[in-house]
Every structure is written in C-alpha cells, then in structure tokens.
C-alpha cells in the first residue's frame, strides 16, 4: 500500500509517495530585485537584464544622480513586471525598440524615462497585454512606419505622463486595437503623417481626460486622428498644426465626443483650423473653440459628417470661407451655441454652408465678418443674428439685425473661457423652454430667469449667494500636507478665490495672490506640519464687482 503524507511549509508542499518525496510548489513567484549596488557603474544592461528576465518588481540603486542605462536589444515581457525608476532612471535604446508586452502579461512602468527608441513598428514599446505607464516620460523615439513611442493592441493606461518629441508615421502613439485610457498626460511637439500625437484605429476605444495636446504636427490631425470611438473631457488642444485637415483633430471615420474641452490657436492648411469631421458622429458639449485658423474652409470646424453641438462657443476663428463653421455634406445640429468675432476672409464669418443641412436653435451670432451666414441654414427657432444674412432665420422667435455686444474671451467659470453678452442684454430670457439642457456651458443653471438665454452662456444678473464650505470639516485634523478644499456651487457664482492663511485669520497667506478658479474645489500647495490653517472662499458673478464671502473654516496639519 502506498502511504500518502503531506507536509505543508510556506507556499509549497512535500508529498511522500512511499519513499519518494516530491516538492509541489505554488505558481512561481517572480523575483525582480534591485539593479545596482549604489554606484552608477553598477547599473548596466547586464545588471538590468538579470532582474528583468525573472519579472517581478524592479527598482534601482544607482547613486544619487540621474542615470541612463542603454538597452541595445528589445526586451520581451513574458512575466508580469513592474519597473520603478524612482524619478532618476532613463532607459535609452540604441537603434532598437525597448519593450514588447506579450498577450496575457502585464507591464507597469513608473517614474522613468524611455528614449531614443527606433523601430519599424513601435519606437519604444508595443503592447499586446496590459500596460500601465505612470509618471513616465517618452521622448525622442521614432518609427518609420509605425508610431514613434507606443503601439497598443491590448489594454493600456497613461497617467501623469509626458509624451514629447516623438516622431512616427502614426504620430507618437498608435492605438491599433483594444482600449486606451489617458489621464493627466501631456503630448507636446510630436509629429507624424496621421495624427501628430495620437492615432486611433477603427474598432479601438479610447478615453482622454485632464490632458494637454500642444505644438504637435501632422498632415492630418495635428494632435490626433480618430477612426474608432473616442471620448475627451477636460482637455486642452493648443497650437497644433496640420498641413492638410484638422489642425487639432481629424475625425475621419470614428465616433468622437468632446466635453469640457478647449481647442485654441490650432492651424490647418486645408480644412478645420481646430477640427475636421468626416466621421459617423461628432458630439461637442460645454466646449470652446477659439482663435483657430485655416487658409481653406472652416476656421473652427469643418463638417462633412454628422455633428451635434450643445453649449458650445466658437469665437475669433478665421478661414477663407466659414470662419467659425463650414458645412459641406452631412448634417449639423446646433443648440445653445455662441458664435462671435469669427472671420471669413471671403464669405461666411460665422457659417458657410455649401451642402448638407445645418440646423440652429437658441444660437447667438454676434459680430462675425464678412457676414454671419453664407448659404441657407435651417432654423428651429430662438436664434439671434446681428445682421440679416442668415437665410432661414424666419421663425417668429428668430431675431435679425440685433446688435448684441459681447465681452472679450475670458474665464468665467467652467473648464474653458467664454464670451459674456454685454449691456444691453437682448438675448437674456429669449430662449425656448423645451428641450433645454439643465446647465449652460459653464455649469450654471439654465433657468435663472423666466426662460433660458440664447447662446452658450446663461447670464446671471443677480448677486451670488455666499459659498458654503464643505470640507475639510471645521476644526478637523488632516494627515496630509496637500489638502483638497471643497465648497458648494452657489447660484450665480462663476469665479472663486480661496484665501488660505497659516495659524490665524491675520497669519501668513499660503496662496498669494489668490488665483481665480472656475470650479468649487482647490488642492493646496504643500503645507507645513504643526500648524493650524484658516480658509474662506470669495465668489463673484456675471454682473457683480463686490464678491460674496463665506465664513472661516479651520483645520490642522499635525
């Protein structure tokens, strides 16, 4: 008879079969480890490879100064791996790509720089598995036929990272398939043929938030080209350039949603100074498109597909035709939109329609040149034009030849800057009462008066209420040196100023001078320990000079 005896110790087990002992281990635990022994000379490719080959968590001990380790070959991630550079390490290629993540495997990169990659597919990194880049810089990577920095086929997240100075046929990042999440990341000075910073392929899904795209260049889509499904929130596109279409964005065949987004000072050579849409669906909400230019058609937007705009501002854009908006084919639906100070150097300061259908409702056209409209538009009522050029503004609620003065572009609440109407206020309470969004572009309630206002912004004529401080609760102790201050959104309060002092109401100002905020929250700078802090919030409205001021709250940082 065979005796079976199991002796368990640690993570493994010894099984005795008769006189034979066999060790049955658990799934292998990745080793990882520390690269280097404290000196720069100890941090070599050989030392890195010895840790990388076993996977696990890899850190570095290369001395107190920044260190560059040159990797002369592609490193394939076949075991789940975490690489933390501790904000000191650069991994530099030498005529090769750096990493390839296999399907079913994961790679996490933290506090590290990847540079000088050069390969036909992905200059620095190709992902088929799951990859997280957190506080990573990718710079000076390139690819002749792929993407300069990254090609993604799996699940990828970029968070608090910088993608700068990369070059590829498909820009810095090519999202081929799978899902891509981008948060709090900067794309700057990247270049490509299709999408200077980012290319999204058909069938791929991407989400971008709290990020910045600036000074990227391409033939199509200076910042990005979209053929998949893309959602963008709280993101700025500034000074991007396309030699052909879409100074910032070229939505070629995809579904695009922009919300709380700002596109400014982008330029194209043919269509869409900011945005050129040929896609299935483009939806813009609470977005400002301002100061963009093209030598062709549509200084702000060129539409050849299906577009919906709600609570959107287009201002000071310029094109030969359609300074603000060029409608070519397809359909456009505009609701609660402001178009002001756009310039069509040939025709159509605000709108140029050459084909398709463009339908306007609750839309304000003010001081665009050479004229507000060229070509017939369709009115759904409650539109206002400073001239009589908008053929189609023939509903009883439409108003032509109304000189509604406008303020300059500025931050008055919400993510992006807007234009406010100036006295006399012809557009106030003149919108339609049905099918109205609950807030304006800035997040202010739409029904402040008897009816909503025409245009993207709801002008509030009353003095705002005093802000109510919420957290940290009065008299509490906070064990963090950076503290999130939060308060309510008082009606008609559009800009906020935080007064934060150390020790007492008359103590040292921590934030000096106070900065205007468009949102009702503020993260403090690093605070000194062992002190009490007192704070209050001021708010101003559209028609007030004197602020409404909250009471004082206190908290301590031990």
Tab-separated table of N, CA, C and O in Angstrom, residues 209-284:
chain	number	residue	atom	x	y	z
A	209	UNK	N	-8.729	62.322	-20.568
A	209	UNK	CA	-9.228	63.295	-19.607
A	209	UNK	C	-8.070	64.068	-18.990
A	209	UNK	O	-6.945	63.555	-18.877
A	210	UNK	N	-8.347	65.321	-18.629
A	210	UNK	CA	-7.407	66.158	-17.858
A	210	UNK	C	-6.024	66.226	-18.501
A	210	UNK	O	-5.006	66.240	-17.794
A	211	UNK	N	-5.975	66.286	-19.817
A	211	UNK	CA	-4.697	66.209	-20.524
A	211	UNK	C	-4.493	67.428	-21.422
A	211	UNK	O	-5.392	68.250	-21.598
A	212	UNK	N	-3.303	67.528	-21.996
A	212	UNK	CA	-2.945	68.655	-22.860
A	212	UNK	C	-2.232	68.146	-24.107
A	212	UNK	O	-1.314	67.319	-24.005
A	213	UNK	N	-2.665	68.648	-25.267
A	213	UNK	CA	-2.002	68.388	-26.537
A	213	UNK	C	-1.540	69.734	-27.092
A	213	UNK	O	-2.377	70.588	-27.415
A	214	UNK	N	-0.246	69.929	-27.222
A	214	UNK	CA	0.245	71.223	-27.690
A	214	UNK	C	1.425	71.068	-28.639
A	214	UNK	O	2.286	70.203	-28.449
A	215	UNK	N	1.402	71.875	-29.683
A	215	UNK	CA	2.503	72.001	-30.650
A	215	UNK	C	2.857	70.681	-31.325
A	215	UNK	O	4.003	70.426	-31.674
A	216	UNK	N	1.858	69.826	-31.524
A	216	UNK	CA	2.054	68.614	-32.311
A	216	UNK	C	1.740	68.910	-33.775
A	216	UNK	O	0.933	69.794	-34.081
A	217	UNK	N	2.352	68.168	-34.706
A	217	UNK	CA	2.168	68.432	-36.124
A	217	UNK	C	1.947	67.138	-36.900
A	217	UNK	O	2.487	66.084	-36.552
A	218	UNK	N	1.138	67.248	-37.958
A	218	UNK	CA	0.872	66.103	-38.832
A	218	UNK	C	0.312	66.623	-40.144
A	218	UNK	O	-0.048	67.799	-40.271
A	219	UNK	N	0.196	65.731	-41.117
A	219	UNK	CA	-0.524	66.090	-42.337
A	219	UNK	C	-2.020	66.128	-42.062
A	219	UNK	O	-2.725	67.043	-42.492
A	220	UNK	N	-2.510	65.143	-41.312
A	220	UNK	CA	-3.925	65.037	-40.960
A	220	UNK	C	-4.053	64.854	-39.452
A	220	UNK	O	-3.519	63.908	-38.896
A	221	UNK	N	-4.762	65.791	-38.810
A	221	UNK	CA	-4.914	65.719	-37.365
A	221	UNK	C	-3.644	66.105	-36.647
A	221	UNK	O	-2.873	65.235	-36.227
A	222	UNK	N	-3.423	67.425	-36.511
A	222	UNK	CA	-2.178	67.878	-35.889
A	222	UNK	C	-1.921	67.233	-34.545
A	222	UNK	O	-0.794	66.841	-34.233
A	223	UNK	N	-2.967	67.107	-33.719
A	223	UNK	CA	-2.829	66.429	-32.430
A	223	UNK	C	-3.219	64.966	-32.534
A	223	UNK	O	-2.496	64.097	-32.060
A	224	UNK	N	-4.392	64.693	-33.155
A	224	UNK	CA	-4.827	63.296	-33.230
A	224	UNK	C	-5.748	63.055	-34.411
A	224	UNK	O	-6.423	63.957	-34.893
A	225	UNK	N	-5.755	61.807	-34.846
A	225	UNK	CA	-6.694	61.324	-35.858
A	225	UNK	C	-7.507	60.192	-35.241
A	225	UNK	O	-6.951	59.278	-34.632
A	226	UNK	N	-8.833	60.258	-35.422
A	226	UNK	CA	-9.709	59.257	-34.824
A	226	UNK	C	-10.510	58.513	-35.871
A	226	UNK	O	-11.200	59.108	-36.692
A	227	UNK	N	-10.414	57.165	-35.819
A	227	UNK	CA	-11.243	56.283	-36.628
A	227	UNK	C	-12.033	55.303	-35.768
A	227	UNK	O	-12.773	54.480	-36.288
A	228	UNK	N	-11.856	55.402	-34.458
A	228	UNK	CA	-12.527	54.490	-33.534
A	228	UNK	C	-13.597	55.209	-32.740
A	228	UNK	O	-14.346	56.025	-33.268
A	229	UNK	N	-13.643	54.914	-31.445
A	229	UNK	CA	-14.575	55.576	-30.530
A	229	UNK	C	-13.758	56.305	-29.485
A	229	UNK	O	-13.029	55.687	-28.703
A	230	UNK	N	-13.880	57.628	-29.477
A	230	UNK	CA	-13.039	58.461	-28.627
A	230	UNK	C	-13.903	59.414	-27.805
A	230	UNK	O	-14.755	60.121	-28.344
A	231	UNK	N	-13.647	59.444	-26.492
A	231	UNK	CA	-14.298	60.387	-25.591
A	231	UNK	C	-13.233	61.242	-24.920
A	231	UNK	O	-12.268	60.714	-24.351
A	232	UNK	N	-13.408	62.564	-24.984
A	232	UNK	CA	-12.424	63.509	-24.440
A	232	UNK	C	-13.117	64.434	-23.452
A	232	UNK	O	-14.150	65.035	-23.784
A	233	UNK	N	-12.566	64.590	-22.246
A	233	UNK	CA	-13.109	65.517	-21.263
A	233	UNK	C	-11.979	66.301	-20.614
A	233	UNK	O	-10.862	65.801	-20.445
A	234	UNK	N	-12.286	67.563	-20.277
A	234	UNK	CA	-11.383	68.437	-19.531
A	234	UNK	C	-9.965	68.387	-20.092
A	234	UNK	O	-8.981	68.164	-19.375
A	235	UNK	N	-9.865	68.630	-21.383
A	235	UNK	CA	-8.587	68.539	-22.089
A	235	UNK	C	-8.423	69.751	-23.005
A	235	UNK	O	-9.388	70.246	-23.572
A	236	UNK	N	-7.177	70.206	-23.145
A	236	UNK	CA	-6.858	71.377	-23.966
A	236	UNK	C	-6.020	70.966	-25.164
A	236	UNK	O	-5.054	70.205	-25.037
A	237	UNK	N	-6.395	71.496	-26.342
A	237	UNK	CA	-5.627	71.330	-27.579
A	237	UNK	C	-5.165	72.718	-28.002
A	237	UNK	O	-5.987	73.566	-28.369
A	238	UNK	N	-3.867	72.964	-27.983
A	238	UNK	CA	-3.353	74.305	-28.207
A	238	UNK	C	-2.155	74.291	-29.151
A	238	UNK	O	-1.218	73.491	-28.967
A	239	UNK	N	-2.207	75.144	-30.162
A	239	UNK	CA	-1.078	75.362	-31.084
A	239	UNK	C	-0.645	74.101	-31.821
A	239	UNK	O	0.551	73.911	-32.108
A	240	UNK	N	-1.579	73.231	-32.154
A	240	UNK	CA	-1.268	72.091	-33.013
A	240	UNK	C	-1.425	72.497	-34.473
A	240	UNK	O	-2.144	73.450	-34.794
A	241	UNK	N	-0.789	71.771	-35.381
A	241	UNK	CA	-0.775	72.176	-36.795
A	241	UNK	C	-0.890	70.967	-37.709
A	241	UNK	O	-0.201	69.955	-37.525
A	242	UNK	N	-1.787	71.074	-38.694
A	242	UNK	CA	-1.912	70.061	-39.747
A	242	UNK	C	-1.716	70.733	-41.095
A	242	UNK	O	-2.343	71.762	-41.375
A	243	UNK	N	-0.878	70.150	-41.928
A	243	UNK	CA	-0.671	70.743	-43.245
A	243	UNK	C	-1.910	70.612	-44.115
A	243	UNK	O	-2.128	71.424	-45.015
A	244	UNK	N	-2.766	69.608	-43.828
A	244	UNK	CA	-3.985	69.399	-44.605
A	244	UNK	C	-5.220	69.650	-43.726
A	244	UNK	O	-5.649	70.785	-43.557
A	245	UNK	N	-5.788	68.617	-43.125
A	245	UNK	CA	-7.079	68.706	-42.443
A	245	UNK	C	-6.961	68.514	-40.934
A	245	UNK	O	-6.238	67.640	-40.467
A	246	UNK	N	-7.736	69.322	-40.197
A	246	UNK	CA	-7.835	69.148	-38.757
A	246	UNK	C	-6.622	69.617	-38.000
A	246	UNK	O	-5.765	68.804	-37.640
A	247	UNK	N	-6.540	70.935	-37.740
A	247	UNK	CA	-5.379	71.465	-37.033
A	247	UNK	C	-5.126	70.767	-35.715
A	247	UNK	O	-3.989	70.465	-35.358
A	248	UNK	N	-6.192	70.488	-34.959
A	248	UNK	CA	-6.057	69.726	-33.715
A	248	UNK	C	-6.530	68.290	-33.903
A	248	UNK	O	-5.833	67.354	-33.545
A	249	UNK	N	-7.747	68.119	-34.461
A	249	UNK	CA	-8.364	66.793	-34.536
A	249	UNK	C	-8.921	66.541	-35.929
A	249	UNK	O	-9.612	67.402	-36.496
A	250	UNK	N	-8.637	65.363	-36.471
A	250	UNK	CA	-9.254	64.897	-37.698
A	250	UNK	C	-10.070	63.656	-37.343
A	250	UNK	O	-9.517	62.591	-37.069
A	251	UNK	N	-11.391	63.820	-37.288
A	251	UNK	CA	-12.280	62.686	-37.019
A	251	UNK	C	-12.671	62.094	-38.360
A	251	UNK	O	-13.652	62.496	-38.978
A	252	UNK	N	-11.893	61.122	-38.799
A	252	UNK	CA	-12.030	60.632	-40.165
A	252	UNK	C	-13.229	59.714	-40.333
A	252	UNK	O	-14.081	59.943	-41.195
A	253	UNK	N	-13.335	58.660	-39.527
A	253	UNK	CA	-14.436	57.712	-39.691
A	253	UNK	C	-14.945	57.204	-38.353
A	253	UNK	O	-15.605	56.170	-38.290
A	254	UNK	N	-14.639	57.933	-37.288
A	254	UNK	CA	-14.964	57.454	-35.958
A	254	UNK	C	-16.122	58.168	-35.309
A	254	UNK	O	-16.806	59.011	-35.909
A	255	UNK	N	-16.339	57.818	-34.050
A	255	UNK	CA	-17.305	58.486	-33.185
A	255	UNK	C	-16.522	59.287	-32.152
A	255	UNK	O	-15.728	58.714	-31.394
A	256	UNK	N	-16.774	60.582	-32.128
A	256	UNK	CA	-15.992	61.494	-31.298
A	256	UNK	C	-16.912	62.277	-30.375
A	256	UNK	O	-17.906	62.856	-30.829
A	257	UNK	N	-16.560	62.307	-29.076
A	257	UNK	CA	-17.282	63.126	-28.106
A	257	UNK	C	-16.287	64.013	-27.377
A	257	UNK	O	-15.313	63.518	-26.802
A	258	UNK	N	-16.535	65.328	-27.424
A	258	UNK	CA	-15.745	66.291	-26.664
A	258	UNK	C	-16.652	66.949	-25.637
A	258	UNK	O	-17.729	67.434	-25.979
A	259	UNK	N	-16.191	66.984	-24.377
A	259	UNK	CA	-16.964	67.634	-23.330
A	259	UNK	C	-16.009	68.357	-22.396
A	259	UNK	O	-14.978	67.821	-22.009
A	260	UNK	N	-16.375	69.621	-22.039
A	260	UNK	CA	-15.500	70.431	-21.193
A	260	UNK	C	-14.086	70.439	-21.759
A	260	UNK	O	-13.106	70.094	-21.076
A	261	UNK	N	-13.991	70.856	-23.005
A	261	UNK	CA	-12.720	70.826	-23.732
A	261	UNK	C	-12.464	72.183	-24.380
A	261	UNK	O	-13.398	72.913	-24.698
A	262	UNK	N	-11.207	72.531	-24.561
A	262	UNK	CA	-10.811	73.830	-25.114
A	262	UNK	C	-9.839	73.602	-26.265
A	262	UNK	O	-8.776	73.015	-26.083
A	263	UNK	N	-10.210	74.064	-27.466
A	263	UNK	CA	-9.357	73.991	-28.649
A	263	UNK	C	-9.009	75.411	-29.059
A	263	UNK	O	-9.889	76.189	-29.448
A	264	UNK	N	-7.733	75.769	-28.995
A	264	UNK	CA	-7.332	77.147	-29.259
A	264	UNK	C	-6.025	77.208	-30.033
A	264	UNK	O	-5.143	76.353	-29.879
A	265	UNK	N	-5.930	78.205	-30.910
A	265	UNK	CA	-4.700	78.556	-31.633
A	265	UNK	C	-4.141	77.400	-32.455
A	265	UNK	O	-2.933	77.294	-32.666
A	266	UNK	N	-5.029	76.518	-32.920
A	266	UNK	CA	-4.620	75.448	-33.830
A	266	UNK	C	-4.737	75.939	-35.267
A	266	UNK	O	-5.515	76.837	-35.575
A	267	UNK	N	-3.981	75.322	-36.177
A	267	UNK	CA	-3.916	75.790	-37.560
A	267	UNK	C	-3.901	74.610	-38.523
A	267	UNK	O	-3.262	73.588	-38.249
A	268	UNK	N	-4.614	74.775	-39.648
A	268	UNK	CA	-4.552	73.763	-40.711
A	268	UNK	C	-4.389	74.451	-42.056
A	268	UNK	O	-4.670	75.639	-42.206
A	269	UNK	N	-3.967	73.656	-43.043
A	269	UNK	CA	-3.740	74.212	-44.364
A	269	UNK	C	-4.917	74.075	-45.303
A	269	UNK	O	-4.999	74.797	-46.300
A	270	UNK	N	-5.867	73.160	-45.021
A	270	UNK	CA	-6.950	72.906	-45.966
A	270	UNK	C	-8.325	73.060	-45.324
A	270	UNK	O	-9.108	73.918	-45.721
A	271	UNK	N	-8.659	72.242	-44.324
A	271	UNK	CA	-9.965	72.335	-43.672
A	271	UNK	C	-9.812	72.195	-42.158
A	271	UNK	O	-8.907	71.523	-41.676
A	272	UNK	N	-10.738	72.847	-41.442
A	272	UNK	CA	-10.829	72.680	-39.999
A	272	UNK	C	-9.624	73.171	-39.239
A	272	UNK	O	-8.751	72.378	-38.887
A	273	UNK	N	-9.569	74.490	-38.989
A	273	UNK	CA	-8.447	75.014	-38.211
A	273	UNK	C	-8.286	74.292	-36.890
A	273	UNK	O	-7.174	74.002	-36.454
A	274	UNK	N	-9.413	73.986	-36.240
A	274	UNK	CA	-9.370	73.207	-34.999
A	274	UNK	C	-9.758	71.765	-35.241
A	274	UNK	O	-9.091	70.848	-34.759
A	275	UNK	N	-10.864	71.552	-35.979
A	275	UNK	CA	-11.465	70.224	-36.037
A	275	UNK	C	-12.080	69.986	-37.410
A	275	UNK	O	-12.853	70.803	-37.893
A	276	UNK	N	-11.731	68.865	-37.994
A	276	UNK	CA	-12.306	68.468	-39.281
A	276	UNK	C	-13.006	67.131	-39.101
A	276	UNK	O	-12.390	66.159	-38.657
A	277	UNK	N	-14.314	67.090	-39.396
A	277	UNK	CA	-15.126	65.911	-39.114
A	277	UNK	C	-15.687	65.291	-40.383
A	277	UNK	O	-16.445	65.913	-41.117
A	278	UNK	N	-15.303	64.047	-40.624
A	278	UNK	CA	-15.880	63.232	-41.685
A	278	UNK	C	-16.528	61.984	-41.085
A	278	UNK	O	-16.891	61.065	-41.795
A	279	UNK	N	-16.635	61.937	-39.763
A	279	UNK	CA	-16.943	60.702	-39.076
A	279	UNK	C	-18.407	60.357	-38.979
A	279	UNK	O	-19.298	61.067	-39.457
A	280	UNK	N	-18.656	59.227	-38.313
A	280	UNK	CA	-20.020	58.751	-38.105
A	280	UNK	C	-20.810	59.705	-37.226
A	280	UNK	O	-21.952	60.048	-37.525
A	281	UNK	N	-20.207	60.133	-36.113
A	281	UNK	CA	-20.886	61.029	-35.184
A	281	UNK	C	-19.858	61.847	-34.424
A	281	UNK	O	-18.895	61.294	-33.866
A	282	UNK	N	-20.059	63.145	-34.391
A	282	UNK	CA	-19.245	64.036	-33.577
A	282	UNK	C	-20.181	64.808	-32.658
A	282	UNK	O	-21.114	65.462	-33.132
A	283	UNK	N	-19.929	64.734	-31.342
A	283	UNK	CA	-20.757	65.426	-30.361
A	283	UNK	C	-19.871	66.319	-29.511
A	283	UNK	O	-18.894	65.848	-28.916
A	284	UNK	N	-20.227	67.606	-29.442
A	284	UNK	CA	-19.489	68.570	-28.634
A	284	UNK	C	-20.434	69.159	-27.597
A	284	UNK	O	-21.519	69.642	-27.942
